[in-house]
Amino acid sequence: MGVDSKAIASMKVLPPYLIFLGDAPDRLIAKTGAGIADWAPERCAGQLRLSAGTVDLGLPDMTIEAARAAGVKTLVVGTASPGGAMDDRWLDVFRAALEAGLDIAAGLHIRLNSLGALRALADATGCKLTDLRDPPPGLPIGSGLPRSGHRVLTVGTDCAVGKKYTALALWRALCERGVDADFCATGQTGVLISGRGFAIDSVIGDFMSGAAEVLAPAAGADHWDVIEGQGSLFHPAYAGVSLGLLHGAQPEAVVLCHQAGRDKIAFFDGYPTPALETAIARNLEAARLTSPDCYCAGVSLNTAGLDAAAAEALIAETAARLGLPVIDPVRTGGGAIADRLLQGRGEA
Amino acid sequence: MGVDSKAIASMKVLPPYLIFLGDAPDRLIAKTGAGIADWAPERCAGQLRLSAGTVDLGLPDMTIEAARAAGVKTLVVGTASPGGAMDDRWLDVFRAALEAGLDIAAGLHIRLNSLGALRALADATGCKLTDLRDPPPGLPIGSGLPRSGHRVLTVGTDCAVGKKYTALALWRALCERGVDADFCATGQTGVLISGRGFAIDSVIGDFMSGAAEVLAPAAGADHWDVIEGQGSLFHPAYAGVSLGLLHGAQPEAVVLCHQAGRDKIAFFDGYPTPALETAIARNLEAARLTSPDCYCAGVSLNTAGLDAAAAEALIAETAARLGLPVIDPVRTGGGAIADRLLQGRGEA
């Protein structure tokens, strides 16, 4: 089926986690850690902070020693960057973790595996260094072959509009309904939330749709994979990734994600976000290459910038206009779209 | 403009070439070498064959010593593969080339730069080992910003339908008309024909459209870049690459390439090739994200499987049906489409 079992086997990150926060002053800088604490608190044994000013994610503070005693398996770097070069204090923490028998997982630009002394210590202690920006070796090209199981993919009008949160909310709602469902991560925070996967935007072009086939492989007839989307077909830099993921995901349904009020692609002058209707039509047109009956199961609006009344009104108005379930993954959860997915195409 | 000058500087292959053919028995196995000999004979000083049964590209046979004496700069591997492992006789040739002061360029799966002894010898002799499957470091993400100069991109109904030959035929026709034009290669054979570029399908997803911006950068107002397309928007494995290239190329016009009679995507069961009308419409729809006035300047049919009369009839019928210039890059050359490009959009 074009799915490489070795590739799947190599992409796990073992809980429980100790979330390393460095000196990150707020949740934005520590957004990977915050995402894990929000969406997978059961995977988090504690947090390790380097200074009094470091953000508190509400997890127990824990030293490496205490983490070892508590059965922690992996030190997870929960902040984006140690600055330009690797901070010496970070390296001390990493060495202590390896000496305590912990794996380390990070999505840093600088690769853990490129640091010779760290790599040698990991070999000596039998620990694993996982660089989440490096896909596993041996990814196949896409096969395009039909595969079993149900899959839904979140797609967007832009980057950073809520595709991951929407997928997580749908996954939660499906689980609450007694459905056998997985969240399939395609970015580093998502990988740490689910404990499995890799960043699909780091995959070489020729292997993108094959990577999506690996991330959401054939499954049981009643199983649902809720796949985290990336980028946007309307993004001048990243649309190729979005299309490769869309074709490889082979989704039965897509859910369109949009940030209320965002009328331009962020950081790209001259690129408006598409109308929701246009975005739905173009995503379905593309998806139907590999999934001929793909339909849109709903719209997810990130209404964080609106007050409750305005958000509620926008959600209702959008649902009426499009004739589709509309959610906000944080305000409403994913129930309305989960119900639609479980009804199938839901056509009259 | 999102274009990295260091990346551009690192992607040149210097002529004259000595084309190394190993034991390749025919032009199909030696298709890289054959493509260079056909389209850039002026870059080829000679060929080096290992056995009496090796294909003859019609170039002077030459030893490494003779090549050095003739001023050859680069030994170019013109055949796809030495078999599973690197053949010892190949390594002997490569060592002799480096000792004679020649660079080596190859698009082999096994990387020249990964062979320690060869890498050390290249360092010692000051020669360059170019692995055409490895893009240069430092590629930017796409900027999506408008840039100067004229660009035309060949797009396809499938892989291997004639996108490279069509781009070369258009480039030749433009040059014959006195136009300042470049052929912009995006695959390894094309790179060796033009002496510049890299394989875009080896680029990491996030950087594909940025890579296309590097391959065909801003140019003078009268300059034409004729860009070699890759894959197809209708290909279940490679469409993401095609879309990234289409967005980054920012073409003023596209030319649709199709192999006459091919009704299925090669090697992918269940995937028909699209109707020409559909393929044109979908490519324009996608192209207009970054190039709002993009139009289709014509269709290129690979009619190699037809006799002359049938080819002529098909070309005439297709041109009448679509109202566009139709060529075969080998039978007719690119003149009819070059003329249309020089007229601009050519609307009534």
XYZ file of C-alpha atoms in Angstrom:
696
model
C 0.000 0.000 0.000
C 2.983 2.286 -0.324
C 3.408 2.458 3.443
C 6.814 1.742 4.890
C 6.575 -0.065 8.229
C 10.151 0.839 9.162
C 9.322 4.495 8.695
C 6.314 4.146 10.995
C 8.304 2.300 13.639
C 10.922 5.048 13.837
C 8.557 7.917 14.496
C 7.429 7.396 18.087
C 8.152 9.640 21.091
C 7.588 7.793 24.382
C 5.683 9.298 27.338
C 5.677 10.315 30.109
C 7.362 13.593 29.184
C 9.335 16.125 31.163
C 8.685 19.409 29.348
C 11.839 21.526 29.177
C 10.997 25.228 29.026
C 14.431 26.896 29.250
C 13.927 30.587 30.020
C 10.832 30.981 27.819
C 8.997 33.985 29.259
C 5.498 33.243 27.938
C 3.238 30.677 26.314
C 3.925 32.034 22.834
C 7.659 31.302 23.060
C 6.829 28.010 24.784
C 4.038 27.167 22.358
C 5.129 23.597 21.756
C 5.134 22.895 25.484
C 1.857 24.741 25.974
C 0.215 22.743 23.187
C 1.278 19.464 24.767
C 0.142 20.527 28.237
C -3.230 21.668 26.849
C -3.987 18.701 24.615
C -2.095 15.792 26.140
C -1.773 16.504 29.889
C -1.793 12.748 30.476
C 1.547 12.524 28.631
C 3.166 15.234 30.820
C 4.758 14.273 34.144
C 6.269 17.677 34.789
C 8.072 20.772 33.607
C 11.705 21.867 33.959
C 12.315 25.625 34.103
C 15.721 27.309 34.144
C 14.792 30.566 35.848
C 12.201 32.203 38.050
C 10.888 34.185 35.081
C 10.114 31.124 32.989
C 6.478 30.558 32.023
C 4.501 28.139 34.202
C 2.401 25.603 32.278
C 0.786 24.392 35.497
C 2.713 21.127 35.534
C 4.724 19.945 38.568
C 8.254 21.379 38.556
C 10.703 18.525 38.350
C 14.439 17.994 38.185
C 15.970 15.403 35.890
C 16.556 13.203 38.942
C 12.956 13.509 40.069
C 11.802 12.793 36.531
C 13.825 9.622 36.412
C 12.355 8.538 39.724
C 8.869 9.294 38.384
C 9.391 7.062 35.351
C 9.711 9.828 32.759
C 10.825 8.436 29.397
C 11.495 11.556 27.325
C 12.756 15.095 27.866
C 10.763 17.192 25.398
C 12.017 20.626 24.381
C 8.901 22.776 24.644
C 10.266 26.088 23.415
C 11.188 27.135 19.942
C 14.771 28.257 20.225
C 17.709 28.572 22.574
C 18.822 31.630 20.620
C 21.343 31.547 17.842
C 23.772 28.945 19.201
C 22.982 26.157 21.609
C 23.006 27.529 25.139
C 25.517 25.804 27.488
C 22.893 25.476 30.195
C 20.678 23.626 27.719
C 23.512 21.242 26.929
C 23.984 20.575 30.650
C 20.312 19.648 30.931
C 20.517 17.415 27.853
C 23.599 15.605 29.197
C 21.952 15.073 32.570
C 18.845 13.705 30.846
C 20.837 11.204 28.789
C 22.839 10.165 31.854
C 19.541 9.548 33.636
C 18.439 7.306 30.760
C 15.904 9.701 29.216
C 15.365 10.094 25.481
C 15.298 13.663 24.159
C 12.917 15.024 21.507
C 13.187 18.493 19.983
C 12.114 20.436 16.931
C 15.035 22.856 17.039
C 16.650 24.226 13.912
C 19.970 22.905 15.212
C 19.732 19.123 15.242
C 20.414 17.191 18.446
C 21.933 14.446 16.318
C 24.419 16.907 14.805
C 25.992 17.616 18.199
C 28.794 15.047 18.314
C 29.270 14.858 22.081
C 25.534 14.542 22.681
C 25.223 11.888 19.978
C 28.079 9.903 21.548
C 26.531 10.137 25.000
C 23.173 8.982 23.636
C 24.866 5.995 22.020
C 26.659 5.191 25.259
C 23.488 5.376 27.359
C 21.231 3.704 24.788
C 18.958 6.740 24.574
C 17.240 8.142 21.496
C 17.663 11.692 20.169
C 14.650 12.624 18.060
C 14.893 15.675 15.799
C 11.303 16.347 14.860
C 12.317 18.378 11.808
C 13.978 15.309 10.277
C 11.571 12.854 8.683
C 12.380 9.159 9.071
C 14.487 7.537 6.353
C 12.901 5.264 3.808
C 9.728 7.220 3.041
C 8.070 5.869 -0.115
C 6.599 7.898 -2.950
C 2.827 8.083 -2.879
C 0.981 5.085 -4.283
C -2.398 6.727 -4.806
C -4.016 3.360 -4.062
C -7.309 3.325 -2.144
C -6.926 2.294 1.493
C -9.289 1.216 4.243
C -10.498 3.264 7.210
C -12.034 6.732 7.524
C -9.879 9.857 7.221
C -10.657 13.540 7.666
C -8.136 16.303 6.978
C -8.180 19.896 8.212
C -7.323 22.409 5.475
C -6.929 26.167 5.758
C -7.266 29.561 4.185
C -3.746 30.325 5.502
C -1.069 29.005 7.854
C -1.670 29.282 11.612
C -5.466 29.559 11.470
C -6.260 26.589 13.717
C -5.826 23.420 11.658
C -4.088 21.563 14.493
C -6.553 22.680 17.168
C -9.443 21.801 14.897
C -8.076 18.319 14.255
C -7.568 17.845 17.995
C -11.090 19.066 18.771
C -12.560 16.697 16.158
C -10.495 13.818 17.508
C -11.715 14.523 21.048
C -15.306 14.763 19.895
C -15.056 11.483 17.986
C -13.517 9.754 21.026
C -16.291 11.160 23.233
C -18.756 9.538 20.847
C -17.132 6.156 21.380
C -15.360 6.138 18.015
C -11.957 4.476 17.565
C -10.043 7.562 16.407
C -6.434 8.779 16.155
C -5.054 12.273 15.833
C -2.447 12.115 13.033
C 0.157 14.808 13.534
C 1.987 16.438 10.629
C 3.890 19.127 12.570
C 6.191 18.991 15.549
C 3.812 20.084 18.297
C 1.225 17.661 17.027
C 3.786 14.861 17.014
C 4.537 15.451 20.678
C 0.824 15.574 21.524
C 0.159 12.255 19.814
C 3.593 10.715 20.423
C 3.858 9.714 16.779
C 4.640 11.216 13.380
C 6.980 13.786 11.888
C 6.893 17.235 10.318
C 5.646 16.762 6.760
C 6.931 20.161 5.618
C 10.487 18.816 6.134
C 9.963 16.015 3.626
C 11.528 16.186 0.159
C 8.965 17.175 -2.461
C 8.828 13.853 -4.277
C 7.902 12.019 -1.071
C 5.260 14.325 0.420
C 2.185 12.386 -0.574
C 3.952 9.135 0.327
C 4.713 10.632 3.739
C 1.024 11.388 4.230
C 0.224 7.763 3.362
C 2.667 6.682 6.087
C 1.267 9.129 8.650
C -2.316 7.914 8.163
C -2.009 4.328 6.927
C -4.712 1.819 6.086
C -6.826 1.055 9.152
C -9.862 -0.885 10.296
C -13.173 -0.180 8.577
C -14.561 1.707 11.605
C -11.391 3.581 12.496
C -11.069 7.342 12.032
C -7.788 9.182 11.455
C -8.097 12.926 12.036
C -5.192 14.432 10.109
C -3.601 17.781 10.951
C -3.370 19.943 7.838
C -0.449 22.194 6.872
C -0.282 25.465 4.985
C -2.939 26.382 2.441
C -3.558 25.857 -1.261
C -3.703 29.661 -1.381
C -0.273 30.231 0.160
C 2.418 31.377 -2.311
C 5.229 29.555 -0.466
C 3.621 26.437 0.973
C 0.782 25.337 -1.309
C 2.856 22.467 -2.693
C 3.104 20.925 0.765
C -0.638 21.367 1.272
C -1.385 19.644 -2.040
C 0.995 16.740 -1.407
C -0.589 16.217 2.007
C -4.110 16.479 0.576
C -3.392 13.871 -2.108
C -1.588 11.474 0.231
C -4.114 11.842 3.051
C -6.836 10.676 0.676
C -9.493 12.109 2.977
C -13.106 11.064 2.968
C -13.861 14.614 4.132
C -12.101 17.912 4.676
C -12.836 20.608 7.258
C -11.953 24.155 6.258
C -10.234 26.266 8.934
C -10.139 30.060 8.942
C -9.279 32.787 11.388
C -12.197 35.183 11.651
C -11.189 38.580 10.291
C -7.960 37.513 8.632
C -8.266 38.925 5.129
C -4.616 38.591 4.030
C -2.123 35.727 4.003
C 0.103 36.554 6.989
C 3.513 38.013 6.048
C 2.783 37.927 2.283
C 1.727 41.266 0.870
C -0.657 41.146 -2.047
C -2.166 37.782 -1.173
C -5.728 37.956 0.153
C -7.219 34.964 1.940
C -9.809 33.255 -0.262
C -13.556 33.324 0.281
C -14.618 30.284 2.282
C -16.688 29.049 -0.668
C -13.680 29.290 -2.994
C -11.401 27.569 -0.518
C -13.849 24.698 -0.097
C -14.330 24.291 -3.839
C -10.607 24.289 -4.625
C -9.718 21.886 -1.857
C -12.421 19.453 -2.953
C -11.394 19.752 -6.584
C -7.817 18.825 -5.647
C -8.758 16.160 -3.072
C -10.937 14.323 -5.554
C -7.887 13.248 -7.555
C -7.171 10.556 -4.959
C -10.505 10.529 -3.072
C -13.246 10.932 -5.681
C -16.150 11.336 -3.219
C -14.435 13.765 -0.846
C -16.817 16.309 0.673
C -16.581 19.223 3.076
C -17.857 18.237 6.526
C -17.794 21.722 7.995
C -15.957 24.943 8.724
C -13.861 25.772 11.771
C -13.541 29.427 12.695
C -10.860 30.687 15.051
C -12.850 33.447 16.783
C -10.291 34.205 19.497
C -10.331 37.859 18.457
C -14.099 38.261 18.956
C -16.242 38.506 22.061
C -18.626 35.669 22.798
C -21.688 37.300 21.256
C -19.891 38.289 18.059
C -18.369 34.811 17.776
C -21.723 33.132 18.208
C -23.307 35.386 15.604
C -20.515 34.775 13.103
C -20.690 31.023 13.583
C -24.472 31.021 13.083
C -24.314 33.303 10.057
C -21.561 31.237 8.413
C -23.412 27.982 9.032
C -26.577 29.401 7.494
C -24.754 30.828 4.492
C -22.787 27.667 3.678
C -25.297 25.069 4.843
C -22.547 23.346 6.833
C -21.774 22.756 10.521
C -19.515 25.526 11.813
C -17.430 25.293 14.987
C -14.748 27.126 16.917
C -12.411 24.417 18.227
C -11.965 26.195 21.554
C -15.388 27.785 22.101
C -17.668 25.033 20.816
C -15.493 21.955 20.435
C -15.745 19.690 17.414
C -19.059 17.937 18.162
C -21.142 19.420 15.362
C -18.644 18.362 12.707
C -17.975 14.983 14.348
C -21.710 14.277 14.117
C -21.709 15.191 10.444
C -18.702 12.926 9.804
C -20.462 10.025 11.489
C -23.524 10.581 9.306
C -21.334 10.196 6.204
C -21.833 12.538 3.300
C -25.075 13.671 4.849
C -26.677 14.508 1.539
C -30.396 14.893 1.287
C 13.216 39.175 -3.951
C 13.603 35.920 -2.047
C 16.473 34.827 -4.290
C 19.656 33.614 -2.642
C 22.716 34.572 -4.664
C 24.911 32.014 -2.904
C 22.485 29.303 -3.927
C 22.677 30.453 -7.551
C 26.459 30.614 -7.499
C 26.786 27.022 -6.288
C 24.737 25.440 -9.040
C 26.963 25.653 -12.133
C 28.502 22.754 -14.049
C 31.402 23.908 -16.232
C 31.852 22.846 -19.881
C 33.396 21.391 -21.927
C 32.167 17.967 -20.801
C 33.509 14.476 -21.227
C 30.395 12.279 -21.180
C 31.017 9.062 -19.262
C 28.815 6.241 -20.551
C 30.079 3.210 -18.601
C 28.719 0.070 -20.244
C 25.308 1.573 -21.087
C 24.027 -0.543 -23.993
C 21.541 1.947 -25.471
C 20.312 5.551 -25.480
C 17.567 4.762 -22.964
C 20.051 3.685 -20.282
C 22.303 6.568 -21.314
C 19.443 9.045 -21.540
C 21.175 11.802 -19.595
C 24.171 11.642 -21.918
C 21.956 11.397 -24.988
C 19.967 14.438 -23.891
C 23.112 16.512 -23.476
C 24.549 15.369 -26.824
C 21.251 16.172 -28.574
C 20.551 19.548 -27.010
C 23.953 20.919 -26.034
C 26.504 19.370 -28.427
C 28.596 22.519 -28.051
C 29.151 21.593 -24.381
C 30.372 18.073 -25.246
C 34.053 17.496 -26.120
C 33.797 13.739 -26.165
C 32.537 10.483 -24.738
C 34.232 7.829 -22.597
C 32.985 4.252 -23.053
C 34.068 1.250 -20.989
C 33.343 -1.516 -23.479
C 32.842 -2.261 -27.150
C 29.110 -2.747 -26.574
C 28.568 0.688 -25.071
C 26.195 3.006 -26.920
C 27.782 5.562 -29.276
C 26.396 9.096 -28.959
C 28.381 10.208 -32.010
C 30.901 12.171 -29.938
C 34.678 11.666 -30.261
C 35.917 8.835 -28.028
C 38.341 10.261 -25.517
C 40.456 9.082 -22.615
C 40.761 11.133 -19.438
C 44.249 12.157 -20.584
C 43.012 13.269 -23.987
C 40.159 15.128 -22.314
C 42.579 17.022 -20.114
C 44.652 17.921 -23.146
C 41.481 19.096 -24.920
C 40.587 21.438 -22.068
C 37.661 19.427 -20.694
C 36.458 20.840 -17.367
C 33.929 18.264 -16.160
C 33.423 14.518 -16.362
C 29.656 14.099 -16.602
C 28.057 10.761 -15.758
C 25.651 10.237 -18.646
C 24.008 7.016 -17.548
C 21.507 6.419 -14.823
C 23.127 3.776 -12.676
C 26.217 1.655 -12.217
C 24.012 -1.064 -10.758
C 23.434 -1.542 -7.075
C 26.828 -0.618 -5.697
C 29.396 1.655 -7.256
C 31.356 -0.318 -9.851
C 35.140 -0.429 -9.218
C 35.853 0.470 -12.834
C 33.731 3.582 -12.384
C 35.731 4.558 -9.324
C 38.951 4.140 -11.305
C 37.608 6.535 -13.936
C 36.503 9.033 -11.282
C 39.898 8.944 -9.566
C 41.693 9.438 -12.861
C 39.419 12.378 -13.669
C 40.113 14.087 -10.355
C 43.843 13.455 -10.709
C 43.657 15.107 -14.127
C 41.991 18.155 -12.552
C 38.476 17.529 -13.861
C 35.313 18.196 -11.852
C 32.734 15.399 -11.769
C 28.956 15.833 -12.014
C 26.463 13.019 -11.550
C 22.831 12.462 -10.707
C 23.363 9.033 -9.198
C 21.368 7.763 -6.266
C 24.654 7.162 -4.441
C 26.235 10.552 -3.837
C 29.775 11.269 -5.058
C 30.268 13.419 -1.986
C 29.420 10.473 0.288
C 32.380 8.444 -0.987
C 35.102 9.376 1.506
C 38.129 8.537 -0.627
C 36.715 10.360 -3.630
C 35.802 13.392 -1.510
C 39.331 13.489 -0.065
C 40.881 13.259 -3.521
C 38.638 16.046 -4.787
C 39.706 18.232 -1.870
C 43.360 17.447 -2.557
C 43.106 18.278 -6.256
C 40.799 21.272 -5.823
C 38.067 19.700 -7.959
C 34.320 19.883 -7.464
C 32.001 16.893 -7.025
C 28.461 17.871 -7.986
C 25.609 15.591 -6.947
C 22.718 16.804 -9.056
C 20.147 15.237 -6.743
C 21.292 17.477 -3.879
C 19.946 21.017 -4.031
C 22.273 23.808 -2.933
C 22.166 24.843 0.721
C 20.494 28.069 1.727
C 17.383 27.934 -0.459
C 14.823 30.503 0.727
C 11.097 29.984 1.111
C 9.064 31.492 -1.705
C 8.395 35.225 -1.488
C 5.490 35.393 -3.923
C 6.661 38.896 -4.881
C 6.290 39.982 -8.507
C 9.581 39.939 -10.422
C 10.785 41.341 -13.711
C 11.381 39.467 -16.959
C 9.253 37.061 -19.006
C 8.785 33.469 -17.908
C 7.061 30.507 -19.541
C 6.690 27.120 -17.838
C 5.955 23.760 -19.429
C 3.332 21.755 -17.548
C 2.092 18.247 -18.217
C -0.731 15.762 -18.149
C 1.748 13.255 -16.628
C 5.451 12.718 -15.966
C 7.710 11.975 -18.939
C 5.480 13.440 -21.651
C 7.986 15.917 -23.094
C 8.141 18.918 -20.748
C 11.924 19.178 -20.979
C 12.060 18.736 -24.760
C 9.272 21.259 -25.159
C 11.085 23.825 -23.019
C 14.254 23.234 -25.031
C 12.401 23.572 -28.335
C 10.791 26.821 -27.166
C 14.128 28.147 -25.974
C 15.730 27.329 -29.336
C 12.879 28.950 -31.226
C 13.093 32.091 -29.100
C 16.871 32.271 -29.615
C 16.376 31.834 -33.383
C 14.039 34.828 -33.249
C 16.803 36.935 -31.710
C 15.340 36.866 -28.206
C 17.552 36.908 -25.109
C 16.359 33.598 -23.606
C 17.547 31.013 -21.100
C 16.502 27.424 -20.623
C 15.948 27.000 -16.866
C 16.492 23.390 -15.877
C 14.660 21.761 -12.971
C 15.874 18.169 -13.456
C 19.303 16.636 -13.733
C 19.542 16.164 -17.497
C 18.316 19.696 -17.999
C 20.914 21.010 -15.568
C 23.693 19.392 -17.579
C 22.271 20.761 -20.839
C 22.166 24.300 -19.494
C 25.101 23.979 -17.097
C 23.078 25.484 -14.281
C 20.380 24.539 -11.786
C 19.402 21.586 -9.641
C 16.692 18.944 -9.399
C 13.676 20.659 -7.849
C 12.040 17.365 -6.880
C 14.877 16.841 -4.382
C 14.028 20.043 -2.515
C 12.271 19.922 0.873
C 8.586 20.753 0.544
C 8.678 24.092 2.338
C 11.309 25.433 -0.065
C 9.964 24.281 -3.434
C 8.481 27.554 -4.591
C 11.510 29.407 -3.219
C 13.706 27.050 -5.237
C 11.760 27.932 -8.381
C 12.313 31.617 -7.630
C 16.065 30.909 -7.435
C 16.082 28.868 -10.653
C 14.362 31.607 -12.659
C 15.223 34.849 -10.876
C 14.284 38.418 -11.746
C 15.710 39.385 -15.143
C 15.782 42.172 -17.696
C 12.473 43.369 -19.087
C 13.092 41.715 -22.487
C 14.582 38.497 -21.162
C 12.750 35.154 -21.400
C 13.265 32.247 -19.058
C 11.859 28.995 -20.435
C 11.345 26.798 -17.392
C 11.310 22.998 -17.506
C 8.233 21.661 -15.714
C 8.109 18.607 -13.464
C 5.377 16.080 -12.783
C 1.723 16.981 -13.197
C -1.047 18.480 -11.091
C -2.891 15.261 -11.927
C -0.233 12.926 -10.575
C -1.086 11.246 -7.240
C 2.542 11.200 -6.051
C 4.108 14.332 -7.503
C 1.452 17.034 -7.825
C 2.824 18.908 -4.807
C 6.131 19.413 -6.591
C 4.311 20.579 -9.725
C 2.295 23.113 -7.721
C 5.302 24.445 -5.801
C 7.153 24.902 -9.094
C 4.132 26.529 -10.750
C 3.738 29.037 -7.912
C 7.441 29.837 -7.642
C 7.978 30.047 -11.411
C 5.330 32.781 -11.562
C 4.943 32.214 -15.288
C 3.466 34.732 -17.687
C 2.335 31.722 -19.727
C 2.215 27.955 -19.513
C 2.498 25.394 -22.312
C 0.668 22.115 -21.757
C 2.566 18.956 -22.729
C 0.951 15.600 -23.456
C 1.979 12.336 -25.022
C -0.444 11.481 -27.803
C -2.390 8.365 -26.900
C -1.415 8.211 -23.233
C -4.726 7.837 -21.441
C -3.428 6.752 -18.014
C -0.864 8.131 -15.596
C 2.102 5.811 -16.123
C 2.593 3.232 -13.353
C -0.471 4.421 -11.386
C -3.540 2.259 -11.910
C -6.865 4.020 -11.691
C -5.534 7.460 -12.646
C -6.553 8.602 -16.133
C -4.725 11.487 -17.753
C -6.935 14.594 -17.829
C -8.567 16.072 -20.916
C -6.332 18.792 -22.357
C -9.023 21.390 -21.636
C -9.207 20.332 -17.989
C -5.440 20.309 -17.618
C -5.172 23.821 -19.061
C -7.953 25.156 -16.846
C -6.547 23.674 -13.638
C -3.003 24.807 -14.318
C -4.153 28.338 -15.041
C -6.365 28.389 -11.962
C -3.374 27.423 -9.814
C -0.846 29.623 -11.624
C -2.973 32.717 -11.187
C -2.319 32.716 -7.435
C 1.121 34.207 -8.073
C 0.730 35.296 -11.717
C -2.784 36.698 -12.065
C -2.730 37.125 -15.865
C -1.179 33.754 -16.690
C -2.472 32.289 -19.948
C -1.915 29.119 -21.988
C 0.338 29.835 -24.974
C -0.118 26.473 -26.612
C -0.022 22.697 -26.439
C 2.912 20.397 -27.115
C 2.138 16.864 -28.259
C 4.705 14.096 -28.150
C 3.671 12.223 -31.297
C 6.653 9.861 -31.406
C 4.276 6.895 -31.526
C 2.452 8.112 -34.644
C 3.456 8.205 -38.290
C 3.960 11.585 -39.906
C 0.500 11.837 -41.446
C -1.287 10.843 -38.239
C 0.856 13.262 -36.223
C 0.132 16.121 -38.595
C -3.595 15.394 -38.486
C -3.640 15.220 -34.687
C -1.735 18.472 -34.347
C -4.110 20.249 -36.748
C -7.214 18.806 -35.106
C -6.023 19.735 -31.601
C -5.113 23.273 -32.672
C -8.544 23.764 -34.232
C -10.372 22.332 -31.248
C -8.518 24.397 -28.626
C -7.858 27.528 -30.665
C -4.199 27.385 -29.622
C -0.876 26.800 -31.362
C 0.051 23.107 -31.175
C 3.553 21.736 -31.712
C 5.542 18.544 -31.441
C 8.932 19.594 -30.050
C 10.790 17.152 -32.288
C 8.670 17.168 -35.483
C 7.759 20.847 -35.695
C 9.992 22.648 -33.222
C 8.675 25.355 -30.934
C 8.231 28.189 -33.450
C 4.450 28.418 -33.418
C 4.325 28.789 -29.642
C 7.347 31.098 -29.525
C 5.517 33.411 -31.921
C 2.458 33.381 -29.687
C 4.604 34.176 -26.635
C 6.171 37.123 -28.391
C 2.728 38.470 -29.281
C 1.822 38.473 -25.588
C -1.562 37.240 -24.535
C -2.637 37.324 -28.165
C -6.270 37.934 -27.354
C -8.633 39.192 -29.982
